[in-house]
Amino acid sequence: MPRRNSFMRCFGNPLSRRGFLAAGTMGGLGLSLPELLMRQAMAEQKNYDFVEAKAKSVIHIFLPGGLAQQESFDPKPYSPLEYRGELKTIKTNTGEQFCETVPQLAQRADKFSIIRSMTHGEAAHERGVHNMFTGYKPSPALQYPSFGAVVSHEYGPRNNLPPYVCIPNVPNEFAGTGYLPSSYGGFALGSDPAQDNFQVRDLNLAGGVDEARFARRKSALELVNQSFVGNTQADNVNAMNTFYQRAYDLLDTPAAKEAFDMSKEDAAVRDRYGRNQAGQRMLMARRLVEAGTRLVTLTYGSWDMHQGITGSIKNQMPALDQALAALIDDLSERGLLDETLVMVSSEFGRTPKINADAGRDHWPKVFSVMLAGGGIKGGMIHGASDSTAAEPEDSPVSPADLAATMYRLMGIVSDKELMAPGDRPIEIVDGGKLIEPLMV
């Protein structure tokens, strides 16, 4: 991007002028709010392709480590014990069978769909995560952008809120911007909404800075900027000045700040989700998409269960079951489910056979993904695994297929070309097919 590089050569690092934002604390994983807004304001303008959008927002719930399909949404009750595991099944309100670990979701199966035939070839955590955050196989030649970065690139902010937010922090290196400018990175909250003293960085004045002092700093910066802008004809200087104004506007905008304020939520609603990481992170995600954030990524738990999978699943799944059920109900009651795509994924599944340590190992050949709302039909099971959950038996779905479908529901043409370094055109998704049976 020649204009931005020219600006950097002429004026150095723009962040050197961020001293005024001592009012908002910097640091932590992900972009700070000032960096995010400045780089967005300096980004090149884009020409948009258009398709009808069913989903205005996405909540991507990622379960790191590899959720076992057998102990969640694809049980195998008729296979031998060493394959099916120790847990029983439960009938859903649509007549399907889930594992007994998700009783609340089983009673809401008519509101979401399950893909039982997700598949790829990457058994290492990092490579599997890359697939499920980008829709691409890992490449040594190029780092691909995450779903959130692409959505941020294509649409930008809404209602003065960051378009891409990570709860509580950017979950992994593949949730970043890849070859896109870092302006499109996720805004990380910096702390966990489940904490009693939860606060979002950059949205509160630093210690010793009251409203009057904040206003004086703002006025002083405006005077400096008037002189600075008046002595140069560079368009990007005006753009950077706009960035600072937007950063101040966000700090001054009660509605935007309130979206991050969990104390504004009714105590009964917080209890409904669960006073734990799963519940409060999902509640925060609902608050953000309701206020205008386009894509929220959150993580919960650790699902890499090589040992004692029965006990581990029983320990972690109840909070997930409760929170997900509450999220679906809450979105539906607020009239938001039809315009919010909820996607629950993991980097891969677990081995068909229980190992010698009573656990399951990595297994990318087949696993399950849950989709709800945002143009997805409810009560559907798409694809199937074989009798031991070892391979897809019907309608295999690749990460590229899942990504292409998500983008289409967001109104983004998935084969649109974005520019990588060296002016190389790269498709947002390479060859993904829409999962049309699931789409409204």
XYZ file of C-alpha atoms in Angstrom:
440
model
C 0.000 0.000 0.000
C 2.219 2.848 -1.294
C 0.297 5.727 0.278
C 0.578 4.305 3.787
C 4.264 3.450 3.335
C 4.947 6.974 2.040
C 3.200 8.401 5.066
C 5.282 6.258 7.385
C 8.511 7.404 5.691
C 7.562 11.078 5.950
C 6.182 11.161 9.433
C 7.628 8.153 11.249
C 5.589 5.970 13.560
C 2.111 7.505 14.017
C 1.817 5.803 17.376
C 4.459 8.182 18.737
C 1.626 10.720 19.008
C -0.511 8.493 21.180
C 0.616 9.993 24.470
C -2.784 11.585 24.828
C -4.213 8.126 25.365
C -2.535 7.725 28.708
C -6.170 8.066 29.684
C -6.654 4.560 28.366
C -4.289 1.787 29.398
C -2.259 0.104 26.671
C -0.819 -3.388 26.535
C -1.941 -6.993 26.545
C -2.652 -9.257 23.627
C -4.269 -7.952 20.460
C -4.568 -4.371 19.236
C -5.267 -1.602 21.663
C -8.329 0.432 20.804
C -6.309 3.469 19.671
C -4.124 1.365 17.374
C -7.171 -0.339 15.945
C -9.016 2.886 15.153
C -5.986 4.698 13.776
C -5.021 1.938 11.396
C -8.585 1.554 10.203
C -8.719 5.255 9.470
C -5.495 4.982 7.446
C -6.572 1.897 5.505
C -7.235 2.069 1.800
C -10.802 2.402 0.625
C -12.247 -0.736 -0.927
C -14.747 -1.701 -3.620
C -17.283 -4.169 -2.259
C -18.891 -7.131 -3.924
C -22.377 -7.709 -2.599
C -24.569 -10.675 -1.836
C -27.591 -10.700 0.417
C -26.569 -10.964 4.061
C -28.577 -13.198 6.373
C -26.292 -12.605 9.346
C -25.353 -9.180 10.629
C -22.957 -10.641 13.195
C -21.105 -13.848 14.057
C -20.321 -15.326 17.457
C -17.527 -17.846 16.970
C -17.176 -20.087 20.019
C -13.924 -21.996 19.732
C -13.204 -24.996 21.961
C -9.414 -25.340 21.971
C -7.781 -28.743 22.100
C -10.193 -30.822 20.034
C -13.727 -31.595 21.222
C -14.597 -35.306 21.081
C -17.452 -35.852 18.660
C -18.469 -39.060 20.484
C -18.895 -37.306 23.843
C -20.870 -34.407 22.385
C -22.947 -34.327 19.200
C -22.151 -37.628 17.466
C -22.387 -40.539 19.934
C -22.046 -44.108 18.750
C -24.259 -46.105 21.152
C -24.167 -49.308 19.105
C -20.410 -49.562 18.673
C -18.208 -51.579 21.078
C -17.460 -50.015 24.474
C -13.871 -49.175 23.559
C -15.249 -46.996 20.752
C -18.447 -45.550 22.186
C -16.977 -44.734 25.602
C -18.653 -44.854 28.993
C -21.244 -42.145 28.520
C -24.847 -42.699 27.510
C -26.987 -40.877 24.974
C -29.944 -38.540 25.281
C -32.750 -37.976 22.801
C -33.165 -34.457 21.435
C -36.446 -32.656 20.892
C -36.061 -33.482 17.204
C -35.661 -37.217 17.784
C -31.895 -37.350 17.231
C -29.361 -38.629 19.741
C -26.687 -36.529 21.449
C -24.368 -37.511 24.259
C -25.891 -37.202 27.718
C -23.425 -34.393 28.467
C -25.577 -31.794 26.647
C -29.109 -32.170 28.086
C -30.024 -28.494 27.767
C -28.882 -28.277 24.165
C -30.720 -31.512 23.394
C -33.968 -29.764 24.319
C -33.177 -26.951 21.892
C -31.980 -29.028 18.945
C -34.723 -27.535 16.788
C -32.936 -24.162 17.004
C -29.548 -25.222 15.625
C -27.886 -27.655 13.256
C -24.949 -30.018 13.601
C -22.380 -30.885 10.966
C -21.203 -34.413 11.751
C -18.864 -34.709 8.783
C -16.262 -31.958 9.246
C -12.909 -33.196 8.014
C -9.366 -32.118 7.244
C -5.909 -33.666 7.341
C -4.078 -31.748 10.080
C -3.546 -33.663 13.332
C -1.267 -31.048 14.966
C -3.013 -28.447 17.102
C -1.484 -25.412 15.412
C -2.238 -26.595 11.897
C -5.758 -27.637 12.805
C -6.416 -24.271 14.437
C -5.148 -22.527 11.295
C -7.672 -24.466 9.203
C -10.583 -23.618 11.473
C -9.784 -19.898 11.828
C -8.955 -19.135 8.201
C -10.534 -21.796 5.977
C -7.085 -22.446 4.489
C -4.508 -25.177 4.861
C -1.328 -23.799 6.449
C 1.252 -22.510 3.986
C 4.929 -21.701 4.577
C 4.659 -18.944 1.981
C 1.756 -16.915 3.307
C -0.097 -16.200 6.541
C -3.831 -16.088 5.896
C -6.227 -13.722 7.689
C -8.711 -14.990 10.236
C -12.468 -14.818 9.800
C -12.648 -11.781 12.070
C -9.958 -9.897 10.168
C -11.699 -10.506 6.839
C -15.063 -9.375 8.208
C -13.389 -6.294 9.678
C -11.708 -5.596 6.333
C -14.907 -5.963 4.350
C -17.287 -4.058 6.618
C -15.435 -1.960 9.172
C -16.937 -0.598 12.412
C -20.630 -0.293 13.210
C -22.152 1.903 15.916
C -18.669 3.102 16.861
C -17.679 -0.359 18.127
C -14.679 -2.446 17.004
C -15.845 -4.785 14.226
C -13.806 -7.746 15.528
C -13.536 -8.486 19.247
C -11.754 -11.351 21.015
C -12.891 -12.573 24.447
C -10.885 -12.414 26.618
C -7.777 -12.131 24.401
C -6.699 -13.049 20.896
C -6.869 -16.839 21.267
C -4.008 -17.872 18.991
C -1.665 -16.619 16.302
C -4.087 -17.642 13.559
C -6.852 -15.397 14.858
C -4.893 -12.426 13.513
C -4.768 -10.473 10.284
C -2.402 -12.618 8.231
C -1.428 -10.760 5.058
C -3.978 -8.005 5.723
C -2.899 -4.815 7.502
C -2.890 -5.084 11.260
C -5.638 -2.468 11.397
C -8.111 -5.317 10.944
C -6.970 -7.255 13.997
C -9.200 -8.190 16.895
C -9.727 -5.847 19.809
C -8.942 -7.910 22.897
C -10.799 -7.193 26.129
C -7.645 -7.833 28.119
C -9.408 -9.521 31.046
C -12.077 -12.147 31.595
C -15.742 -11.098 31.932
C -16.114 -13.841 34.570
C -13.818 -11.931 36.939
C -15.449 -9.907 39.708
C -13.241 -6.887 38.944
C -13.640 -7.156 35.159
C -12.806 -4.009 33.190
C -12.012 -3.541 29.517
C -8.755 -1.792 28.787
C -8.845 1.574 26.981
C -12.423 2.312 28.072
C -11.629 3.756 31.484
C -9.532 6.728 32.482
C -6.201 5.859 34.032
C -5.525 6.537 37.691
C -5.021 10.230 38.366
C -6.851 11.338 35.207
C -10.286 12.774 35.921
C -12.822 14.060 33.407
C -11.510 17.618 33.590
C -7.913 16.562 32.956
C -9.060 14.313 30.128
C -10.884 17.275 28.540
C -7.770 19.484 28.877
C -5.638 16.851 27.122
C -8.189 16.595 24.358
C -8.260 20.358 23.847
C -4.471 20.546 23.826
C -4.222 17.815 21.237
C -6.789 19.575 19.045
C -4.668 22.734 19.078
C -1.553 20.773 18.117
C -3.410 18.981 15.359
C -4.828 22.214 13.914
C -1.309 23.545 13.441
C 0.025 20.224 12.214
C -2.730 19.731 9.646
C -2.551 23.337 8.530
C 1.111 22.983 7.557
C 0.851 19.882 5.409
C -1.161 18.757 2.427
C -0.872 15.038 3.186
C -4.288 13.411 3.076
C -3.280 10.783 5.621
C -2.551 13.442 8.201
C -6.194 14.441 8.048
C -7.108 10.766 8.245
C -4.996 10.337 11.367
C -6.628 13.390 12.892
C -9.989 11.744 12.222
C -8.725 8.635 13.985
C -7.930 10.552 17.132
C -11.365 12.114 17.104
C -12.961 8.685 16.739
C -10.919 7.339 19.635
C -12.066 10.214 21.804
C -15.629 9.786 20.593
C -15.622 6.173 21.726
C -14.323 7.115 25.144
C -17.068 9.742 25.276
C -19.872 7.514 23.912
C -21.940 6.005 26.727
C -23.742 3.516 24.463
C -20.502 2.038 23.133
C -18.909 1.833 26.578
C -22.045 0.299 28.055
C -21.818 -2.703 25.715
C -18.660 -3.737 27.597
C -20.100 -3.061 31.050
C -21.260 -6.355 32.544
C -22.623 -4.563 35.602
C -25.434 -3.254 33.395
C -26.700 -6.806 32.884
C -29.490 -8.072 35.096
C -28.234 -10.474 37.762
C -30.821 -13.074 36.784
C -29.536 -13.060 33.208
C -25.974 -13.507 34.401
C -27.103 -16.436 36.535
C -28.969 -17.905 33.580
C -25.768 -18.033 31.526
C -23.709 -19.258 34.477
C -21.275 -17.352 36.665
C -18.257 -18.950 35.036
C -16.007 -18.442 32.033
C -18.339 -20.089 29.528
C -21.397 -18.212 30.715
C -19.960 -14.738 31.128
C -17.936 -14.846 27.916
C -21.019 -15.815 25.929
C -23.085 -13.162 27.659
C -20.471 -10.565 26.762
C -20.587 -11.798 23.159
C -24.353 -11.285 23.089
C -23.988 -7.777 24.480
C -21.408 -6.905 21.827
C -23.292 -8.196 18.785
C -26.464 -6.569 20.073
C -24.591 -3.254 20.256
C -23.003 -3.568 16.805
C -19.825 -5.674 16.824
C -19.693 -7.746 13.648
C -17.685 -10.779 14.750
C -16.847 -11.962 18.254
C -14.431 -14.823 18.866
C -14.378 -16.426 22.297
C -12.799 -19.529 23.753
C -13.773 -21.812 26.586
C -12.131 -24.800 28.230
C -9.379 -27.191 27.230
C -10.591 -30.202 25.264
C -7.302 -32.006 24.584
C -8.372 -35.034 26.613
C -5.709 -37.704 26.114
C -6.430 -39.126 29.568
C -9.602 -39.803 31.537
C -11.950 -38.333 28.984
C -15.138 -39.314 30.819
C -14.271 -37.336 33.931
C -12.844 -34.424 31.956
C -15.941 -34.119 29.782
C -18.228 -34.292 32.827
C -16.185 -31.513 34.402
C -16.168 -29.063 31.481
C -19.317 -29.770 29.493
C -22.046 -28.651 31.951
C -20.970 -24.995 31.847
C -20.796 -25.090 28.057
C -24.196 -26.756 27.788
C -25.819 -24.212 30.089
C -24.177 -21.177 28.487
C -24.861 -22.218 24.903
C -28.474 -22.999 25.683
C -28.854 -19.625 27.391
C -27.192 -17.833 24.480
C -29.512 -19.412 21.923
C -32.581 -18.660 24.046
C -31.462 -15.112 24.777
C -30.716 -14.288 21.147
C -34.048 -15.781 20.120
C -36.027 -13.868 22.749
C -34.383 -10.599 21.727
C -35.083 -11.160 18.040
C -31.364 -11.463 17.324
C -30.956 -15.134 16.458
C -32.091 -14.788 12.860
C -29.421 -12.156 12.261
C -26.633 -13.630 14.403
C -24.694 -16.692 13.273
C -23.459 -18.782 16.207
C -20.640 -21.145 15.234
C -19.149 -23.654 17.700
C -15.996 -25.328 16.446
C -12.753 -26.996 17.493
C -9.524 -27.697 15.628
C -10.350 -31.401 15.180
C -12.066 -34.313 16.905
C -10.797 -37.302 18.877
C -9.787 -40.826 17.936
C -12.509 -43.441 17.414
C -11.008 -45.778 19.989
C -10.350 -45.027 23.648
C -6.610 -45.212 24.351
C -4.760 -46.995 27.151
C -5.091 -43.904 29.377
C -8.889 -43.861 29.033
C -8.666 -40.834 26.748
C -8.843 -40.057 23.062
C -6.083 -38.658 20.867
C -6.107 -36.167 17.971
C -8.359 -37.037 15.036
C -8.943 -34.594 12.143
C -10.592 -37.102 9.804
C -14.066 -36.440 11.159
C -15.568 -34.207 13.851
C -18.599 -32.037 14.572
C -19.441 -28.339 14.310
C -22.579 -26.602 15.575
C -24.282 -23.754 13.691
C -27.287 -21.683 14.755
C -29.149 -18.607 13.540
C -28.008 -16.135 10.911
C -29.496 -17.979 7.940
C -28.977 -21.521 9.224
C -31.909 -23.922 9.440
C -32.741 -25.382 12.829
C -33.102 -29.044 13.688
C -30.803 -30.346 10.960
C -28.034 -32.946 11.019
C -25.756 -32.491 8.025
C -23.492 -35.314 6.946
C -22.626 -38.399 8.924
C -19.627 -40.229 10.274
C -19.229 -43.970 10.010
C -20.173 -46.462 12.751
C -17.152 -45.634 14.938
C -16.838 -41.897 14.168
C -13.657 -42.578 12.237
C -14.390 -41.054 8.822
C -17.145 -39.176 7.023
C -19.716 -41.549 5.633
C -21.819 -38.905 3.941
C -21.406 -35.272 2.758
C -17.900 -34.415 4.010
C -17.400 -30.737 4.875
C -14.012 -29.041 4.676
C -12.851 -25.921 6.557
C -13.054 -24.068 3.239
C -16.698 -25.141 2.866
C -17.496 -23.922 6.369
C -15.710 -20.613 5.772
C -17.389 -20.035 2.410
C -20.790 -20.659 3.990
C -20.116 -18.325 6.895
C -18.959 -15.555 4.573
C -21.959 -15.966 2.290
C -24.310 -15.677 5.256
C -22.471 -12.471 6.167
C -22.956 -11.136 2.644
C -19.294 -11.547 1.662
C -18.331 -13.141 -1.648
C -15.865 -15.812 -0.565
C -13.938 -15.977 -3.837
C -13.333 -12.239 -3.869
C -9.633 -11.485 -4.237
C -7.784 -9.509 -1.591
C -4.286 -8.169 -2.107
C -1.414 -9.891 -0.331
C 2.125 -8.457 -0.148
C 3.715 -8.135 -3.558
C 0.343 -7.210 -5.055
C -0.685 -10.842 -5.170
C -4.434 -11.387 -5.455
C -5.588 -14.057 -2.991
C -9.146 -15.338 -2.741
C -10.801 -14.977 0.658
C -11.540 -18.714 0.421
C -10.014 -21.003 -2.166
C -12.619 -23.383 -3.582
C -14.992 -23.729 -0.659
C -18.480 -25.004 -1.441
C -21.602 -23.645 0.235
C -23.323 -26.042 2.634
C -26.620 -25.324 0.941
C -28.789 -27.919 2.748
C -28.230 -25.977 5.985
C -28.978 -22.561 4.550
C -32.393 -20.935 4.785
